Amino acid sequence: MSNKTVLSGCIPEDIAALIPHEPLFKSTQIFKWIANGAQSFDEMTNISLELRKKLEAGCSIYSSSVHMVLSDADGTLKLQIELYDGLMIEAVLLCDRERRKTACLSTQAGCAMGCTFCKTGTLGFARNLTASEIVEQFLYLEREAGKLQNIVFMGMGEPMLNLSAVRQAVTVLSHKAGRNLSVRRITLSTCGITEGIYELADKGPAVRLALSLTTADPELREKLMPVAKSQSLDKLKEAIRYYSEKTGHRCTLEAALMKDVNTGKKSAQNLIAFASRLPVLINLIPWNPVEGLPYEAPSKKEVDFFCKALENGGLNVTVRTKRGSSVAGACGQLGKTKIEEKSSAS
């Protein structure tokens, strides 16, 4: 990796420390240029040529590059991004029916959690991403699609195991001098790292929380999600309650539904029992096919039955619309970690 300081993960105060003899407003100007998508120091026209040359010598704006852009007819974009060490990650732009745009960002290259229904879970863990590498995904997506309204940390990796970098990335992206995104429009999804949930509640940032629960059957959850062996359902319930009481936010419980696995009456009863008296929303995600994994997508009848059972149990339920599957950009399908075939980005 170059010895240059990467500025995409810096706030104005960090930049000011790199140019101590310059007026403080200069660091804010540089920060604004980066937040607005500048790709080179030459684009920073209100920065003197001398300072631009100084920055060029010791700093870089980005540490990664876009390897490939893939698009789905439904408006989904998936970026394959090459990191400085040759690893690859993926970031996705999602559009809903109202054309609101959401950036789905990765926090790790690969993932150590090993969820058996997720493509990323089959890859193993390479490393945590830096704050710069997280911010750059967002900037690249905006370069392709214009201003974005929301962020979900639901891409590759477990955000709670890289919370310091996620926290810094949120600080950069929510900074008033830059993109000024509201933290209320940012959601972090975890497979159930209770220590991280408590830390998020106590130390922030005040983002929304989603928990990938999938099933409230403890034995089945251990088979599907190995993390459940050390993060019991009772511990998760207490952590969710603590988070909600501390922040005033409801948690979203996500359940990837697989045919004949977790869509029956007993599964519904278990989920109702788990979620009762918790301030939560339920988001059902019909499983998105991944080649080589031993699951099938549920039928509409299965999903409707499960949804209705939860609603009859007093829960607030939504079903996620399938998007991006033609470019393997849907939930659970992200999984490129190495360059296999060099191709120019569009």
mmCIF file of C-alpha atoms in Angstrom:
data_model
loop_
_atom_site.group_PDB
_atom_site.id
_atom_site.type_symbol
_atom_site.label_atom_id
_atom_site.label_comp_id
_atom_site.label_asym_id
_atom_site.label_seq_id
_atom_site.Cartn_x
_atom_site.Cartn_y
_atom_site.Cartn_z
ATOM 1 C CA MET A 1 0.000 0.000 0.000
ATOM 2 C CA SER A 2 1.258 3.518 -0.768
ATOM 3 C CA ASN A 3 2.587 5.575 2.121
ATOM 4 C CA LYS A 4 0.332 8.419 1.046
ATOM 5 C CA THR A 5 -2.479 9.475 3.390
ATOM 6 C CA VAL A 6 -5.888 8.591 1.951
ATOM 7 C CA LEU A 7 -8.218 11.573 2.315
ATOM 8 C CA SER A 8 -11.571 9.938 1.561
ATOM 9 C CA GLY A 9 -11.788 8.716 5.143
ATOM 10 C CA CYS A 10 -10.804 12.050 6.700
ATOM 11 C CA ILE A 11 -12.872 14.850 8.200
ATOM 12 C CA PRO A 12 -11.734 18.507 7.898
ATOM 13 C CA GLU A 13 -9.849 18.372 11.202
ATOM 14 C CA ASP A 14 -7.811 15.414 9.931
ATOM 15 C CA ILE A 15 -6.971 17.247 6.725
ATOM 16 C CA ALA A 16 -6.038 20.397 8.654
ATOM 17 C CA ALA A 17 -3.447 18.400 10.601
ATOM 18 C CA LEU A 18 -1.793 17.461 7.291
ATOM 19 C CA ILE A 19 -1.496 21.103 6.178
ATOM 20 C CA PRO A 20 -0.802 22.932 9.474
ATOM 21 C CA HIS A 21 0.464 26.120 7.855
ATOM 22 C CA GLU A 22 -2.675 26.637 5.776
ATOM 23 C CA PRO A 23 -5.805 28.519 6.911
ATOM 24 C CA LEU A 24 -8.381 26.203 8.480
ATOM 25 C CA PHE A 25 -10.966 26.916 5.795
ATOM 26 C CA LYS A 26 -8.702 25.268 3.225
ATOM 27 C CA SER A 27 -9.161 21.861 4.833
ATOM 28 C CA THR A 28 -12.941 22.328 4.691
ATOM 29 C CA GLN A 29 -12.735 23.243 1.007
ATOM 30 C CA ILE A 30 -10.718 20.108 0.275
ATOM 31 C CA PHE A 31 -13.174 18.006 2.282
ATOM 32 C CA LYS A 32 -16.105 19.451 0.318
ATOM 33 C CA TRP A 33 -14.442 18.683 -2.992
ATOM 34 C CA ILE A 34 -14.011 15.035 -2.001
ATOM 35 C CA ALA A 35 -17.582 14.792 -0.698
ATOM 36 C CA ASN A 36 -18.819 16.188 -4.010
ATOM 37 C CA GLY A 37 -16.971 13.527 -5.992
ATOM 38 C CA ALA A 38 -13.684 15.133 -7.036
ATOM 39 C CA GLN A 39 -11.449 12.496 -8.582
ATOM 40 C CA SER A 40 -8.209 14.494 -8.654
ATOM 41 C CA PHE A 41 -6.602 17.420 -6.894
ATOM 42 C CA ASP A 42 -6.566 19.309 -10.208
ATOM 43 C CA GLU A 43 -10.361 19.595 -9.957
ATOM 44 C CA MET A 44 -10.022 21.622 -6.755
ATOM 45 C CA THR A 45 -9.965 24.982 -8.518
ATOM 46 C CA ASN A 46 -10.206 27.140 -5.390
ATOM 47 C CA ILE A 47 -7.064 25.482 -3.971
ATOM 48 C CA SER A 48 -3.739 27.008 -4.983
ATOM 49 C CA LEU A 49 -1.540 25.114 -7.417
ATOM 50 C CA GLU A 50 1.206 25.000 -4.788
ATOM 51 C CA LEU A 51 -1.072 23.363 -2.227
ATOM 52 C CA ARG A 52 -2.470 20.961 -4.801
ATOM 53 C CA LYS A 53 1.068 19.831 -5.640
ATOM 54 C CA LYS A 54 1.816 19.391 -1.940
ATOM 55 C CA LEU A 55 -1.310 17.298 -1.503
ATOM 56 C CA GLU A 56 -0.496 15.221 -4.586
ATOM 57 C CA ALA A 57 2.947 14.427 -3.176
ATOM 58 C CA GLY A 58 1.781 13.183 0.179
ATOM 59 C CA CYS A 59 -1.871 12.241 -0.190
ATOM 60 C CA SER A 60 -4.330 10.431 -2.414
ATOM 61 C CA ILE A 61 -8.082 10.907 -2.600
ATOM 62 C CA TYR A 62 -8.907 7.218 -3.040
ATOM 63 C CA SER A 63 -7.205 3.954 -2.133
ATOM 64 C CA SER A 64 -9.436 1.724 -4.314
ATOM 65 C CA SER A 65 -10.795 1.706 -7.861
ATOM 66 C CA VAL A 66 -13.917 0.505 -9.642
ATOM 67 C CA HIS A 67 -13.211 -2.727 -11.473
ATOM 68 C CA MET A 68 -16.638 -3.302 -13.025
ATOM 69 C CA VAL A 69 -20.154 -1.838 -13.036
ATOM 70 C CA LEU A 70 -23.075 -4.237 -13.473
ATOM 71 C CA SER A 71 -26.662 -3.091 -13.943
ATOM 72 C CA ASP A 72 -30.056 -4.754 -13.547
ATOM 73 C CA ALA A 73 -33.175 -3.734 -15.470
ATOM 74 C CA ASP A 74 -34.864 -2.894 -12.148
ATOM 75 C CA GLY A 75 -32.396 -0.040 -11.565
ATOM 76 C CA THR A 76 -29.973 -1.911 -9.326
ATOM 77 C CA LEU A 77 -26.274 -1.237 -9.851
ATOM 78 C CA LYS A 78 -23.502 -3.428 -8.486
ATOM 79 C CA LEU A 79 -19.926 -2.197 -8.323
ATOM 80 C CA GLN A 80 -17.020 -4.566 -8.085
ATOM 81 C CA ILE A 81 -14.271 -2.581 -6.383
ATOM 82 C CA GLU A 82 -10.576 -3.448 -6.352
ATOM 83 C CA LEU A 83 -8.739 -2.681 -3.127
ATOM 84 C CA TYR A 84 -5.084 -1.668 -2.899
ATOM 85 C CA ASP A 85 -3.993 -5.251 -2.142
ATOM 86 C CA GLY A 86 -5.881 -6.881 -5.023
ATOM 87 C CA LEU A 87 -8.859 -8.022 -2.963
ATOM 88 C CA MET A 88 -12.312 -7.309 -4.341
ATOM 89 C CA ILE A 89 -15.457 -6.137 -2.612
ATOM 90 C CA GLU A 90 -18.931 -5.298 -3.898
ATOM 91 C CA ALA A 91 -21.290 -2.403 -3.241
ATOM 92 C CA VAL A 92 -24.846 -2.094 -4.501
ATOM 93 C CA LEU A 93 -27.213 0.729 -5.391
ATOM 94 C CA LEU A 94 -30.855 -0.142 -4.724
ATOM 95 C CA CYS A 95 -33.891 1.815 -5.966
ATOM 96 C CA ASP A 96 -37.357 1.370 -4.481
ATOM 97 C CA ARG A 97 -40.700 1.969 -6.182
ATOM 98 C CA GLU A 98 -40.548 5.657 -5.251
ATOM 99 C CA ARG A 99 -37.101 5.826 -6.900
ATOM 100 C CA ARG A 100 -35.383 6.526 -3.600
ATOM 101 C CA LYS A 101 -31.779 5.428 -3.793
ATOM 102 C CA THR A 102 -29.991 3.415 -1.150
ATOM 103 C CA ALA A 103 -26.310 2.489 -0.985
ATOM 104 C CA CYS A 104 -25.659 -1.027 0.310
ATOM 105 C CA LEU A 105 -22.064 -0.952 1.559
ATOM 106 C CA SER A 106 -19.593 -3.648 2.574
ATOM 107 C CA THR A 107 -17.514 -3.448 5.749
ATOM 108 C CA GLN A 108 -15.178 -6.410 5.286
ATOM 109 C CA ALA A 109 -13.539 -8.298 2.456
ATOM 110 C CA GLY A 110 -15.142 -11.694 2.865
ATOM 111 C CA CYS A 111 -16.845 -12.662 6.124
ATOM 112 C CA ALA A 112 -16.000 -14.902 9.056
ATOM 113 C CA MET A 113 -19.587 -15.563 10.139
ATOM 114 C CA GLY A 114 -20.193 -18.539 7.833
ATOM 115 C CA CYS A 115 -23.968 -18.213 7.453
ATOM 116 C CA THR A 116 -24.841 -21.222 5.322
ATOM 117 C CA PHE A 117 -27.411 -19.439 3.137
ATOM 118 C CA CYS A 118 -25.179 -16.486 2.178
ATOM 119 C CA LYS A 119 -22.644 -16.375 -0.658
ATOM 120 C CA THR A 120 -20.322 -14.079 1.289
ATOM 121 C CA GLY A 121 -20.392 -16.565 4.151
ATOM 122 C CA THR A 122 -18.768 -19.204 1.930
ATOM 123 C CA LEU A 123 -15.702 -17.068 1.221
ATOM 124 C CA GLY A 124 -14.020 -16.899 4.574
ATOM 125 C CA PHE A 125 -12.566 -13.710 6.019
ATOM 126 C CA ALA A 126 -9.818 -11.696 4.319
ATOM 127 C CA ARG A 127 -9.668 -8.464 6.319
ATOM 128 C CA ASN A 128 -11.545 -5.474 7.679
ATOM 129 C CA LEU A 129 -12.041 -2.498 5.400
ATOM 130 C CA THR A 130 -10.645 0.900 6.295
ATOM 131 C CA ALA A 131 -12.949 3.879 6.768
ATOM 132 C CA SER A 132 -11.665 5.193 3.424
ATOM 133 C CA GLU A 133 -12.611 1.970 1.639
ATOM 134 C CA ILE A 134 -16.111 2.174 3.102
ATOM 135 C CA VAL A 135 -16.608 5.841 2.194
ATOM 136 C CA GLU A 136 -15.269 5.268 -1.317
ATOM 137 C CA GLN A 137 -18.023 2.740 -2.065
ATOM 138 C CA PHE A 138 -20.584 5.452 -1.389
ATOM 139 C CA LEU A 139 -18.724 8.033 -3.484
ATOM 140 C CA TYR A 140 -18.414 5.606 -6.401
ATOM 141 C CA LEU A 141 -22.129 4.812 -6.274
ATOM 142 C CA GLU A 142 -22.972 8.511 -6.293
ATOM 143 C CA ARG A 143 -20.673 8.997 -9.267
ATOM 144 C CA GLU A 144 -22.725 6.425 -11.149
ATOM 145 C CA ALA A 145 -26.235 7.309 -9.961
ATOM 146 C CA GLY A 146 -26.307 10.823 -8.520
ATOM 147 C CA LYS A 147 -27.182 11.798 -4.974
ATOM 148 C CA LEU A 148 -28.250 8.963 -2.674
ATOM 149 C CA GLN A 149 -30.706 9.232 0.198
ATOM 150 C CA ASN A 150 -29.913 6.215 2.389
ATOM 151 C CA ILE A 151 -27.170 3.823 3.460
ATOM 152 C CA VAL A 152 -27.467 0.244 4.659
ATOM 153 C CA PHE A 153 -24.417 -1.585 5.967
ATOM 154 C CA MET A 154 -25.720 -4.890 4.635
ATOM 155 C CA GLY A 155 -23.044 -5.757 2.112
ATOM 156 C CA MET A 156 -20.103 -8.093 2.579
ATOM 157 C CA GLY A 157 -18.951 -8.700 6.134
ATOM 158 C CA GLU A 158 -20.170 -8.216 9.699
ATOM 159 C CA PRO A 159 -20.233 -4.471 10.542
ATOM 160 C CA MET A 160 -20.059 -5.019 14.303
ATOM 161 C CA LEU A 161 -16.636 -6.639 13.903
ATOM 162 C CA ASN A 162 -15.324 -3.493 12.210
ATOM 163 C CA LEU A 163 -17.272 -0.925 14.181
ATOM 164 C CA SER A 164 -14.450 1.606 14.569
ATOM 165 C CA ALA A 165 -14.049 1.957 10.789
ATOM 166 C CA VAL A 166 -17.824 2.011 10.292
ATOM 167 C CA ARG A 167 -18.096 4.738 12.930
ATOM 168 C CA GLN A 168 -15.456 6.856 11.171
ATOM 169 C CA ALA A 169 -17.125 6.354 7.781
ATOM 170 C CA VAL A 170 -20.467 7.481 9.225
ATOM 171 C CA THR A 171 -18.745 10.530 10.740
ATOM 172 C CA VAL A 172 -17.355 11.449 7.326
ATOM 173 C CA LEU A 173 -20.594 10.893 5.415
ATOM 174 C CA SER A 174 -22.779 12.693 7.962
ATOM 175 C CA HIS A 175 -20.432 15.664 8.408
ATOM 176 C CA LYS A 176 -22.242 18.960 7.883
ATOM 177 C CA ALA A 177 -19.447 20.344 5.714
ATOM 178 C CA GLY A 178 -19.682 17.360 3.354
ATOM 179 C CA ARG A 179 -22.521 15.030 2.346
ATOM 180 C CA ASN A 180 -24.413 15.822 5.541
ATOM 181 C CA LEU A 181 -26.392 12.569 5.470
ATOM 182 C CA SER A 182 -28.757 12.098 8.388
ATOM 183 C CA VAL A 183 -27.711 9.196 10.612
ATOM 184 C CA ARG A 184 -31.413 8.345 10.788
ATOM 185 C CA ARG A 185 -31.122 7.337 7.123
ATOM 186 C CA ILE A 186 -28.313 4.892 7.903
ATOM 187 C CA THR A 187 -28.961 1.294 8.977
ATOM 188 C CA LEU A 188 -26.431 -1.200 10.283
ATOM 189 C CA SER A 189 -27.251 -4.897 9.995
ATOM 190 C CA THR A 190 -25.653 -7.515 12.227
ATOM 191 C CA CYS A 191 -25.989 -11.289 12.349
ATOM 192 C CA GLY A 192 -26.116 -10.995 16.134
ATOM 193 C CA ILE A 193 -22.942 -9.675 17.771
ATOM 194 C CA THR A 194 -24.388 -8.661 21.126
ATOM 195 C CA GLU A 195 -21.253 -6.824 22.306
ATOM 196 C CA GLY A 196 -21.488 -4.622 19.225
ATOM 197 C CA ILE A 197 -25.180 -3.910 19.816
ATOM 198 C CA TYR A 198 -24.428 -2.672 23.330
ATOM 199 C CA GLU A 199 -21.493 -0.587 22.097
ATOM 200 C CA LEU A 200 -23.623 0.927 19.338
ATOM 201 C CA ALA A 201 -26.310 1.816 21.868
ATOM 202 C CA ASP A 202 -23.833 3.333 24.327
ATOM 203 C CA LYS A 203 -21.367 5.081 22.028
ATOM 204 C CA GLY A 204 -23.214 5.553 18.749
ATOM 205 C CA PRO A 205 -23.412 6.512 16.019
ATOM 206 C CA ALA A 206 -27.198 6.835 16.346
ATOM 207 C CA VAL A 207 -27.916 4.746 13.263
ATOM 208 C CA ARG A 208 -30.796 2.315 12.832
ATOM 209 C CA LEU A 209 -30.209 -1.325 13.776
ATOM 210 C CA ALA A 210 -31.253 -4.434 11.871
ATOM 211 C CA LEU A 211 -30.687 -7.964 13.159
ATOM 212 C CA SER A 212 -30.410 -10.899 10.775
ATOM 213 C CA LEU A 213 -32.386 -13.345 12.886
ATOM 214 C CA THR A 214 -33.606 -15.769 10.176
ATOM 215 C CA THR A 215 -35.147 -18.117 12.729
ATOM 216 C CA ALA A 216 -35.978 -18.097 16.448
ATOM 217 C CA ASP A 217 -35.504 -21.871 16.691
ATOM 218 C CA PRO A 218 -32.178 -22.104 18.589
ATOM 219 C CA GLU A 219 -31.065 -25.442 17.115
ATOM 220 C CA LEU A 220 -31.921 -24.446 13.548
ATOM 221 C CA ARG A 221 -30.290 -21.053 13.973
ATOM 222 C CA GLU A 222 -27.054 -22.700 15.087
ATOM 223 C CA LYS A 223 -27.080 -24.832 11.931
ATOM 224 C CA LEU A 224 -27.810 -21.896 9.644
ATOM 225 C CA MET A 225 -25.752 -19.278 11.486
ATOM 226 C CA PRO A 226 -22.732 -20.576 13.411
ATOM 227 C CA VAL A 227 -22.513 -17.279 15.338
ATOM 228 C CA ALA A 228 -25.612 -18.443 17.250
ATOM 229 C CA LYS A 229 -23.449 -20.934 19.188
ATOM 230 C CA SER A 230 -21.947 -18.031 21.141
ATOM 231 C CA GLN A 231 -24.750 -15.476 20.756
ATOM 232 C CA SER A 232 -27.872 -17.065 22.169
ATOM 233 C CA LEU A 233 -31.399 -15.898 21.439
ATOM 234 C CA ASP A 234 -31.841 -14.828 25.064
ATOM 235 C CA LYS A 235 -28.711 -12.666 24.852
ATOM 236 C CA LEU A 236 -29.929 -11.160 21.579
ATOM 237 C CA LYS A 237 -33.334 -10.346 23.033
ATOM 238 C CA GLU A 238 -31.764 -8.499 25.956
ATOM 239 C CA ALA A 239 -29.385 -6.616 23.650
ATOM 240 C CA ILE A 240 -32.245 -5.541 21.375
ATOM 241 C CA ARG A 241 -34.279 -4.348 24.342
ATOM 242 C CA TYR A 242 -31.280 -2.394 25.661
ATOM 243 C CA TYR A 243 -30.639 -0.791 22.277
ATOM 244 C CA SER A 244 -34.272 0.307 21.908
ATOM 245 C CA GLU A 245 -34.482 1.698 25.449
ATOM 246 C CA LYS A 246 -31.173 3.540 25.073
ATOM 247 C CA THR A 247 -31.781 5.014 21.616
ATOM 248 C CA GLY A 248 -35.552 5.198 21.297
ATOM 249 C CA HIS A 249 -35.320 3.348 17.959
ATOM 250 C CA ARG A 250 -37.074 0.166 16.975
ATOM 251 C CA CYS A 251 -34.903 -2.667 15.711
ATOM 252 C CA THR A 252 -35.715 -4.490 12.470
ATOM 253 C CA LEU A 253 -35.592 -8.285 12.619
ATOM 254 C CA GLU A 254 -34.657 -9.749 9.223
ATOM 255 C CA ALA A 255 -35.550 -13.300 8.250
ATOM 256 C CA ALA A 256 -34.224 -14.880 5.064
ATOM 257 C CA LEU A 257 -36.951 -17.396 4.169
ATOM 258 C CA MET A 258 -35.960 -20.710 2.598
ATOM 259 C CA LYS A 259 -38.316 -23.306 1.222
ATOM 260 C CA ASP A 260 -39.256 -25.978 3.761
ATOM 261 C CA VAL A 261 -36.603 -24.687 6.190
ATOM 262 C CA ASN A 262 -38.017 -21.820 8.229
ATOM 263 C CA THR A 263 -41.423 -21.007 6.726
ATOM 264 C CA GLY A 264 -43.719 -23.362 8.626
ATOM 265 C CA LYS A 265 -46.162 -22.881 11.471
ATOM 266 C CA LYS A 266 -43.634 -23.800 14.172
ATOM 267 C CA SER A 267 -41.112 -21.300 12.781
ATOM 268 C CA ALA A 268 -43.774 -18.595 12.861
ATOM 269 C CA GLN A 269 -44.675 -19.437 16.462
ATOM 270 C CA ASN A 270 -41.020 -19.291 17.513
ATOM 271 C CA LEU A 271 -40.543 -15.902 15.888
ATOM 272 C CA ILE A 272 -43.732 -14.540 17.464
ATOM 273 C CA ALA A 273 -42.573 -15.740 20.885
ATOM 274 C CA PHE A 274 -39.148 -14.127 20.394
ATOM 275 C CA ALA A 275 -40.455 -10.780 19.122
ATOM 276 C CA SER A 276 -43.385 -10.393 21.506
ATOM 277 C CA ARG A 277 -43.037 -7.325 23.709
ATOM 278 C CA LEU A 278 -39.978 -6.141 21.790
ATOM 279 C CA PRO A 279 -40.221 -2.834 19.870
ATOM 280 C CA VAL A 280 -39.363 -4.409 16.517
ATOM 281 C CA LEU A 281 -40.378 -4.565 12.880
ATOM 282 C CA ILE A 282 -40.122 -7.825 10.930
ATOM 283 C CA ASN A 283 -38.629 -7.796 7.429
ATOM 284 C CA LEU A 284 -39.068 -11.066 5.517
ATOM 285 C CA ILE A 285 -36.568 -11.719 2.732
ATOM 286 C CA PRO A 286 -37.418 -14.552 0.322
ATOM 287 C CA TRP A 287 -34.097 -16.317 -0.192
ATOM 288 C CA ASN A 288 -32.136 -15.263 -3.272
ATOM 289 C CA PRO A 289 -30.588 -18.216 -5.130
ATOM 290 C CA VAL A 290 -26.854 -18.787 -4.775
ATOM 291 C CA GLU A 291 -25.224 -21.469 -6.908
ATOM 292 C CA GLY A 292 -23.883 -24.342 -4.852
ATOM 293 C CA LEU A 293 -25.931 -23.709 -1.725
ATOM 294 C CA PRO A 294 -28.484 -26.383 -0.685
ATOM 295 C CA TYR A 295 -31.558 -24.157 -0.460
ATOM 296 C CA GLU A 296 -34.477 -23.082 -2.591
ATOM 297 C CA ALA A 297 -36.484 -19.889 -2.704
ATOM 298 C CA PRO A 298 -39.871 -20.191 -0.992
ATOM 299 C CA SER A 299 -43.061 -20.068 -3.024
ATOM 300 C CA LYS A 300 -45.314 -17.039 -2.820
ATOM 301 C CA LYS A 301 -47.790 -19.234 -0.958
ATOM 302 C CA GLU A 302 -45.188 -20.041 1.693
ATOM 303 C CA VAL A 303 -44.221 -16.403 2.125
ATOM 304 C CA ASP A 304 -47.840 -15.270 2.323
ATOM 305 C CA PHE A 305 -48.643 -17.960 4.909
ATOM 306 C CA PHE A 306 -45.657 -17.016 7.056
ATOM 307 C CA CYS A 307 -46.358 -13.297 6.778
ATOM 308 C CA LYS A 308 -50.017 -13.766 7.717
ATOM 309 C CA ALA A 309 -49.126 -15.961 10.676
ATOM 310 C CA LEU A 310 -46.799 -13.284 12.053
ATOM 311 C CA GLU A 311 -49.375 -10.549 11.527
ATOM 312 C CA ASN A 312 -51.988 -12.657 13.331
ATOM 313 C CA GLY A 313 -49.468 -12.929 16.144
ATOM 314 C CA GLY A 314 -49.458 -9.141 16.496
ATOM 315 C CA LEU A 315 -46.235 -8.335 14.651
ATOM 316 C CA ASN A 316 -45.581 -5.578 12.121
ATOM 317 C CA VAL A 317 -44.331 -7.314 8.972
ATOM 318 C CA THR A 318 -42.991 -6.281 5.571
ATOM 319 C CA VAL A 319 -41.743 -8.463 2.718
ATOM 320 C CA ARG A 320 -38.643 -7.251 0.909
ATOM 321 C CA THR A 321 -39.005 -6.783 -2.838
ATOM 322 C CA LYS A 322 -36.515 -8.830 -4.846
ATOM 323 C CA ARG A 323 -34.079 -6.532 -6.666
ATOM 324 C CA GLY A 324 -30.709 -6.949 -8.352
ATOM 325 C CA SER A 325 -30.766 -10.728 -8.687
ATOM 326 C CA SER A 326 -29.724 -10.719 -12.359
ATOM 327 C CA VAL A 327 -26.350 -9.194 -11.357
ATOM 328 C CA ALA A 328 -26.084 -11.197 -8.115
ATOM 329 C CA GLY A 329 -26.680 -7.976 -6.225
ATOM 330 C CA ALA A 330 -29.574 -9.130 -4.043
ATOM 331 C CA CYS A 331 -29.369 -9.913 -0.341
ATOM 332 C CA GLY A 332 -27.027 -12.856 0.294
ATOM 333 C CA GLN A 333 -25.552 -12.916 -3.231
ATOM 334 C CA LEU A 334 -22.455 -10.720 -2.862
ATOM 335 C CA GLY A 335 -19.268 -12.656 -3.172
ATOM 336 C CA LYS A 336 -16.404 -11.507 -5.377
ATOM 337 C CA THR A 337 -13.150 -11.161 -3.474
ATOM 338 C CA LYS A 338 -10.443 -11.534 -6.119
ATOM 339 C CA ILE A 339 -9.900 -10.295 -9.630
ATOM 340 C CA GLU A 340 -10.653 -13.225 -11.887
ATOM 341 C CA GLU A 341 -10.875 -11.479 -15.201
ATOM 342 C CA LYS A 342 -9.696 -7.911 -15.798
ATOM 343 C CA SER A 343 -12.394 -5.744 -17.340
ATOM 344 C CA SER A 344 -12.665 -1.966 -17.622
ATOM 345 C CA ALA A 345 -15.325 -0.231 -15.557
ATOM 346 C CA SER A 346 -18.203 1.348 -17.401
#
